[in-house]
PDB file of C-alpha atoms in Angstrom:
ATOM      1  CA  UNK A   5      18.241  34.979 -33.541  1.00 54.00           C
ATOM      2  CA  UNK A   6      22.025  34.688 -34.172  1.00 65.00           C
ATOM      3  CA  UNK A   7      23.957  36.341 -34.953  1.00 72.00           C
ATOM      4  CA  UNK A   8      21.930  39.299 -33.771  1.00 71.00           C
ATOM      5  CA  UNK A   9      21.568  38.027 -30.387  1.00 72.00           C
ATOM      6  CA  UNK A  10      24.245  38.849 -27.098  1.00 70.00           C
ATOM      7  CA  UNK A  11      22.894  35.071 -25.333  1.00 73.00           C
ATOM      8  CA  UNK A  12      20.654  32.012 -26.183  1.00 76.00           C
ATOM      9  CA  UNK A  13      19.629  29.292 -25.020  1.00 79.00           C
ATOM     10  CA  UNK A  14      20.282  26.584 -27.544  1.00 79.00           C
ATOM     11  CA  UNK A  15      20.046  23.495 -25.346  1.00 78.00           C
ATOM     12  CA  UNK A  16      18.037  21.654 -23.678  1.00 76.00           C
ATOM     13  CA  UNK A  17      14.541  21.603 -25.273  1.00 68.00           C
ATOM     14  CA  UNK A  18      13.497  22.152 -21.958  1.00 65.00           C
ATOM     15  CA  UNK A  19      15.002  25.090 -21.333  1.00 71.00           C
ATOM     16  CA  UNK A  20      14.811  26.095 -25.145  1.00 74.00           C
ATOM     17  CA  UNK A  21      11.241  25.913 -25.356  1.00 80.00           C
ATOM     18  CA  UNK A  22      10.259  27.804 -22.569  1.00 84.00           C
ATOM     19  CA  UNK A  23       6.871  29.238 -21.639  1.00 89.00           C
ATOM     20  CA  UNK A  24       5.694  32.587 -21.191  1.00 90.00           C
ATOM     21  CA  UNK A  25       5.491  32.121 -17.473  1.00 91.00           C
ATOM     22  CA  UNK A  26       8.730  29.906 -17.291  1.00 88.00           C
ATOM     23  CA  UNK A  27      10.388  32.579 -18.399  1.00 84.00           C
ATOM     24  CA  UNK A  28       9.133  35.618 -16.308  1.00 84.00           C
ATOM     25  CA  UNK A  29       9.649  33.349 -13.236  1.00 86.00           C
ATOM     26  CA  UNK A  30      13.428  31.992 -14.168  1.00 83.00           C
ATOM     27  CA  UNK A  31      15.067  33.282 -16.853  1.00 81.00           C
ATOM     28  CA  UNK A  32      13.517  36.752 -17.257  1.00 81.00           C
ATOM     29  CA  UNK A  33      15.875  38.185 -14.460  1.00 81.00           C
ATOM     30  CA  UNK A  34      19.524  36.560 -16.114  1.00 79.00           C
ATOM     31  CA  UNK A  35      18.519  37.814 -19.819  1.00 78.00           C
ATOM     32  CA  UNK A  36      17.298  41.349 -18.324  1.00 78.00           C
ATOM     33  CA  UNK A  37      19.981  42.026 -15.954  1.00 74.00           C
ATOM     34  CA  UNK A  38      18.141  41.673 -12.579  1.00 60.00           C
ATOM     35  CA  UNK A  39      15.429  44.175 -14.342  1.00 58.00           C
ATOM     36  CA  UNK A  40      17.974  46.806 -15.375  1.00 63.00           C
ATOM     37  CA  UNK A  41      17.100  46.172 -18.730  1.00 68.00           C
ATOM     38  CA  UNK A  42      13.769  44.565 -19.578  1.00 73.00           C
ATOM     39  CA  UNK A  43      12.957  42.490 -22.225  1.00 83.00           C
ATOM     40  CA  UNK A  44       9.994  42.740 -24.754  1.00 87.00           C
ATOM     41  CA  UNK A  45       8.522  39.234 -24.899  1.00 90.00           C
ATOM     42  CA  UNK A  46       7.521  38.037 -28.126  1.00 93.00           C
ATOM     43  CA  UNK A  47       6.023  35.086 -29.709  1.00 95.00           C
ATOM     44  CA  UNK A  48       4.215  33.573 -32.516  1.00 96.00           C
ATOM     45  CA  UNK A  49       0.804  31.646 -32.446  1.00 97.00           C
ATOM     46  CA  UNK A  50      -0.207  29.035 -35.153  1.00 97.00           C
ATOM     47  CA  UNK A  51      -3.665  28.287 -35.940  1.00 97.00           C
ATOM     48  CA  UNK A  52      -4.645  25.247 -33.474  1.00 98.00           C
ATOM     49  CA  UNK A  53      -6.330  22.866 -35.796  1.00 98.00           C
ATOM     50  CA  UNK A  54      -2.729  23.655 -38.052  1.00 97.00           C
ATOM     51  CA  UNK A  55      -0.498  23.577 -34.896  1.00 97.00           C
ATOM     52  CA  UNK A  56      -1.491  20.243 -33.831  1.00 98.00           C
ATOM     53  CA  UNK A  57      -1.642  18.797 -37.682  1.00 97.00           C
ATOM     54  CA  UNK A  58       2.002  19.851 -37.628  1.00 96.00           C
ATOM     55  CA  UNK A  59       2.853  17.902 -34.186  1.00 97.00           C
ATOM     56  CA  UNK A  60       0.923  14.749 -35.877  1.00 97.00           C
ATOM     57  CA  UNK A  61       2.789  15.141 -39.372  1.00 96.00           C
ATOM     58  CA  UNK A  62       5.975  15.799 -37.316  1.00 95.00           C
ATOM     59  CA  UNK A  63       5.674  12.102 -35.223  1.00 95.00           C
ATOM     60  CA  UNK A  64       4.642  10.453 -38.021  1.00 95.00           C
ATOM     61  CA  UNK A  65       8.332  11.088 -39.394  1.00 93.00           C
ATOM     62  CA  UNK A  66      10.387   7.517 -40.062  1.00 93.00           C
ATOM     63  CA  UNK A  67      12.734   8.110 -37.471  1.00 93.00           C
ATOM     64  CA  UNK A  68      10.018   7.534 -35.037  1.00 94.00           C
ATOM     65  CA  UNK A  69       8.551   4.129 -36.424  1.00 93.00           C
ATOM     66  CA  UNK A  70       7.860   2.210 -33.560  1.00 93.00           C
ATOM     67  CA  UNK A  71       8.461   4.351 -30.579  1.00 94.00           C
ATOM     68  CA  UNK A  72       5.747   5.627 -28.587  1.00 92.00           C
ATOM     69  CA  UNK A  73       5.497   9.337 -29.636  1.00 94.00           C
ATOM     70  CA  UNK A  74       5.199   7.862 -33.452  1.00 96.00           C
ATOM     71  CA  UNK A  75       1.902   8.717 -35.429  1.00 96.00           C
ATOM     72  CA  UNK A  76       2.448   6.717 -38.536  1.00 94.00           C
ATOM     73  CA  UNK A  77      -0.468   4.658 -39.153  1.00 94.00           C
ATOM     74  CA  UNK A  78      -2.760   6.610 -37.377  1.00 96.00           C
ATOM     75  CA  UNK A  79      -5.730   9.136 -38.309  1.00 97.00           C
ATOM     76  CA  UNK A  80      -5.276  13.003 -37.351  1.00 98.00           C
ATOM     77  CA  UNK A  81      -8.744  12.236 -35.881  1.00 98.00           C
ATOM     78  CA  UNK A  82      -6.757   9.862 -33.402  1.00 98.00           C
ATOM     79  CA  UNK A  83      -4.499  12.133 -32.840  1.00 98.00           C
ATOM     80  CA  UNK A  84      -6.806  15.052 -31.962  1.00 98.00           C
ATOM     81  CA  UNK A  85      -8.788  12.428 -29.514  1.00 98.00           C
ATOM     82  CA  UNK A  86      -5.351  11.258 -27.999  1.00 98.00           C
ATOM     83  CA  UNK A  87      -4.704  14.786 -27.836  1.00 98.00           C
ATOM     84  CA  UNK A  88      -8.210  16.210 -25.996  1.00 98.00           C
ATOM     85  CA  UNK A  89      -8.100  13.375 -23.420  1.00 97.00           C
ATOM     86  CA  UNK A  90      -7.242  13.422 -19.924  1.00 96.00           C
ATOM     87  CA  UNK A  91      -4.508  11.022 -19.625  1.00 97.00           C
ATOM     88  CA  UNK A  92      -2.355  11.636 -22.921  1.00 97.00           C
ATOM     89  CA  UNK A  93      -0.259   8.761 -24.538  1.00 97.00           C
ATOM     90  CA  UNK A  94       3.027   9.920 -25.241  1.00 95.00           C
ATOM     91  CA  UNK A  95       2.741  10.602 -29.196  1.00 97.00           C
ATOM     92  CA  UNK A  96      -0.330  12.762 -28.131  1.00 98.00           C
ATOM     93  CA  UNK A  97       2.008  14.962 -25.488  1.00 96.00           C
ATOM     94  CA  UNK A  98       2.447  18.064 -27.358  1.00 96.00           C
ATOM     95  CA  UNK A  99       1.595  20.657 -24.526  1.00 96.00           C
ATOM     96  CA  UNK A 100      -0.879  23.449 -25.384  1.00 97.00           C
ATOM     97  CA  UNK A 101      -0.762  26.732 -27.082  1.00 97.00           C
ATOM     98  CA  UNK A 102      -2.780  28.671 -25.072  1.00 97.00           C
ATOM     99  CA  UNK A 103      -0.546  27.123 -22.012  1.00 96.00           C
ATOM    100  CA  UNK A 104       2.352  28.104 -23.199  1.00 96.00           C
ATOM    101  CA  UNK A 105       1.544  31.587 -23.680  1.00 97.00           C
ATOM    102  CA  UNK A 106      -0.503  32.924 -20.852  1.00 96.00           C
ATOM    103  CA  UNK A 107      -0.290  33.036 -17.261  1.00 94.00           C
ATOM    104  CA  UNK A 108      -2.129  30.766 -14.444  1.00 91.00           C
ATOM    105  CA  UNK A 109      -5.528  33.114 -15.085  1.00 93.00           C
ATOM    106  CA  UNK A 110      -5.655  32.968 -18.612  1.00 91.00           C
ATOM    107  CA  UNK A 111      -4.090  36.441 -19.663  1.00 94.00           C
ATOM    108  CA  UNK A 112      -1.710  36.764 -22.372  1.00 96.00           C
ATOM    109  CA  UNK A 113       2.056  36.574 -20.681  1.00 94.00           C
ATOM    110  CA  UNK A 114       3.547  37.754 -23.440  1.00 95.00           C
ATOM    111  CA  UNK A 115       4.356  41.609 -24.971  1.00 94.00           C
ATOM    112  CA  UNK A 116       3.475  41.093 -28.525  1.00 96.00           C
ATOM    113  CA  UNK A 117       1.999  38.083 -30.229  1.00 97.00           C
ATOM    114  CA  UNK A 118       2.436  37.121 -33.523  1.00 97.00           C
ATOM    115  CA  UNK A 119       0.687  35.247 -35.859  1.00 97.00           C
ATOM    116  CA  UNK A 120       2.308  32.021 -37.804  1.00 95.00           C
ATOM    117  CA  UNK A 121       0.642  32.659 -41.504  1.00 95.00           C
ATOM    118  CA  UNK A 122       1.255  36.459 -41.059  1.00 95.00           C
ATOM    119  CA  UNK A 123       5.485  35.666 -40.589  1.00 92.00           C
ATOM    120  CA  UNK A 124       6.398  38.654 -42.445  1.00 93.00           C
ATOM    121  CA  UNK A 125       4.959  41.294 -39.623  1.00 95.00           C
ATOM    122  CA  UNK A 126       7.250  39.293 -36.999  1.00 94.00           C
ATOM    123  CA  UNK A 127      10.485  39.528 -39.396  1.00 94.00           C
ATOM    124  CA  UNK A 128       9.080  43.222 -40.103  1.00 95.00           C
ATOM    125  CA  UNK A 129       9.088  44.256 -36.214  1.00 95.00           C
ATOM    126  CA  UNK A 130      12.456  42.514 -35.872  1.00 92.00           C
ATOM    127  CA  UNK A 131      14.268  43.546 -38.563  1.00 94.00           C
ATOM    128  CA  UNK A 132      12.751  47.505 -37.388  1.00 94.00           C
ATOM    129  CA  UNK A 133      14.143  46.436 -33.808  1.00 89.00           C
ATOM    130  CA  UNK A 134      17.664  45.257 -35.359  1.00 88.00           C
ATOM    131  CA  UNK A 135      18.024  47.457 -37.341  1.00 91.00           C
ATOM    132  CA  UNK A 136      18.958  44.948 -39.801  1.00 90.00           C
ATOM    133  CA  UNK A 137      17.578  42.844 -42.761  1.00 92.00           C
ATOM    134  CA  UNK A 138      16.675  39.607 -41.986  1.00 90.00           C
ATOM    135  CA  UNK A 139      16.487  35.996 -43.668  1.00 85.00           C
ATOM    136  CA  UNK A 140      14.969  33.195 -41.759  1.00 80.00           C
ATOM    137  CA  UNK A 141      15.403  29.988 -43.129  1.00 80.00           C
ATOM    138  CA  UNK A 142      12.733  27.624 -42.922  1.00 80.00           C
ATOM    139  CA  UNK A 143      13.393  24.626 -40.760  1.00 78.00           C
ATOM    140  CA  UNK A 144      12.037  21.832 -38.340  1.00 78.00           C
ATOM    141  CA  UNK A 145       9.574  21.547 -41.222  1.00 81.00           C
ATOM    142  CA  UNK A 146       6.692  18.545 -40.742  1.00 86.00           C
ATOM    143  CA  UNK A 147       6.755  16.246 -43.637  1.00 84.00           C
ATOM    144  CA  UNK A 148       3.109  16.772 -45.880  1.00 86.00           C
ATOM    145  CA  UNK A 149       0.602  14.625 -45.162  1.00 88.00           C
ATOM    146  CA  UNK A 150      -3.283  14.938 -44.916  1.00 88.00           C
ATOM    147  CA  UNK A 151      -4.274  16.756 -41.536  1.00 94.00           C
ATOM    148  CA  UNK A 152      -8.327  16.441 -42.368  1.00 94.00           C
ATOM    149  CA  UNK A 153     -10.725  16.597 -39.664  1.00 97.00           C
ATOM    150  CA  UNK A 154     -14.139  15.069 -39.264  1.00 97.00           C
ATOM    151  CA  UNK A 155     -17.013  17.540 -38.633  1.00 97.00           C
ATOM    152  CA  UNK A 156     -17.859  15.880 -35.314  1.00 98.00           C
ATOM    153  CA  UNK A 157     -13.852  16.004 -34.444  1.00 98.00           C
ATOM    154  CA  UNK A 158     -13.347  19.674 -35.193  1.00 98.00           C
ATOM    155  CA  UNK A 159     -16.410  20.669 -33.427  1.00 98.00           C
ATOM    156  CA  UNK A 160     -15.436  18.629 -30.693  1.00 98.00           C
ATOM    157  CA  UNK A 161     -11.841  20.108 -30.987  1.00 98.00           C
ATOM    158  CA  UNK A 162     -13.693  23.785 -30.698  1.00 98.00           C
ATOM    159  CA  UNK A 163     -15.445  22.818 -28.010  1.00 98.00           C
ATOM    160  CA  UNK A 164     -13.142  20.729 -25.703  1.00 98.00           C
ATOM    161  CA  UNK A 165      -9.627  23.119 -26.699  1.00 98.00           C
ATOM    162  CA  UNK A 166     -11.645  26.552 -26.474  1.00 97.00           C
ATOM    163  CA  UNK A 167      -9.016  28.811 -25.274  1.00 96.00           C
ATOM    164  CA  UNK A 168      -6.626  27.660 -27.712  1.00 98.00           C
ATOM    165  CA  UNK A 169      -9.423  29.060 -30.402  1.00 98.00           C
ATOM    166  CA  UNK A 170     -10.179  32.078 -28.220  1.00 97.00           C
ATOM    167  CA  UNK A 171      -6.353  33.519 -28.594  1.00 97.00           C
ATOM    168  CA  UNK A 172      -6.204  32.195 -31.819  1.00 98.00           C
ATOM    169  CA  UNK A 173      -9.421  34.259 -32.362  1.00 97.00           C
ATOM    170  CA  UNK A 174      -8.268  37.205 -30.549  1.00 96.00           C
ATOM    171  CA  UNK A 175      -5.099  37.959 -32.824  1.00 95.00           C
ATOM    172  CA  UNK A 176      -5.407  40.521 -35.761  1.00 91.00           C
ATOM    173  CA  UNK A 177      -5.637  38.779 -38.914  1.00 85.00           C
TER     174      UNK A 177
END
């Protein structure tokens, strides 16, 4: 959030993109100031069937003809079977949600949870917290492109990616 923020972590994706738990276990005590000053946690959520249509519109972007994480030719069916298998190709490698977000027994890691298509209550409780107004651009944007599901996919998708659904479920709409 600059310019509002006093540190962040810009680079690498690795350490950019950090979960819930990877945080609390190795950045939490540099950006809280060996627990002198602890941090709310916050996050947002995107529906998952949305979530991963983004991640397959995203690979399916021309820079990525031909490599292995590219999804151009391929059905968002595919995808979502690539996805929900054991041993992931590499286009399919998009973590998990639910993963990300909660700890090792399944609990929320996180102090408040947002929701993606409610944006405006997240730039509402920061702007409240900053004390200042806020415009957030949009960016890293997936290029359109159809994200429909079979009937036997998404119900396998429900079944096989349940937590994902569950928090999804358990968020205010």
């Amino acid at each position: 959030m600059l310019p509002h923020a006093s540190a962040a972590i810009l680079d690498p994706p690795g350490q950019k993109h950090v979960s819930a738990t990877g945080y609390r276990n190795r950045l939490s005590k540099f950006f809280e100031q060996r627990g002198k000053r602890p941090m709310e946690l916050v996050a947002v959520m995107r529906d998952p069937v949305d979530w991963l249509g983004s991640w397959y519109r995203y690979r399916s972007r021309p820079q990525l003809d031909g490599k292995a994480n590219s999804t151009r030719g391929m059905s968002f069916d595919t995808f979502v079977d690539a996805w929900l298998s054991a041993d992931q190709p590499g286009f399919a490698q998009v973590g998990s949600q639910a993963n990300f977000l909660c700890d090792d027994a399944g609990r929320v890691a996180v102090d408040r949870l947002f929701r993606h298509d409610r944006m405006g209550e997240l730039v509402a409780f920061l702007e409240n917290r900053l004390d200042a107004a806020l415009e957030l651009p949009r960016s890293n944007v997936s290029p359109p492109g159809p994200t429909d599901l079979s009937d036997e996919m998404r119900g396998r998708l429900h079944r096989e990616a349940e937590a994902e659904f569950t928090l999804w479920e358990s968020l205010p709409e």
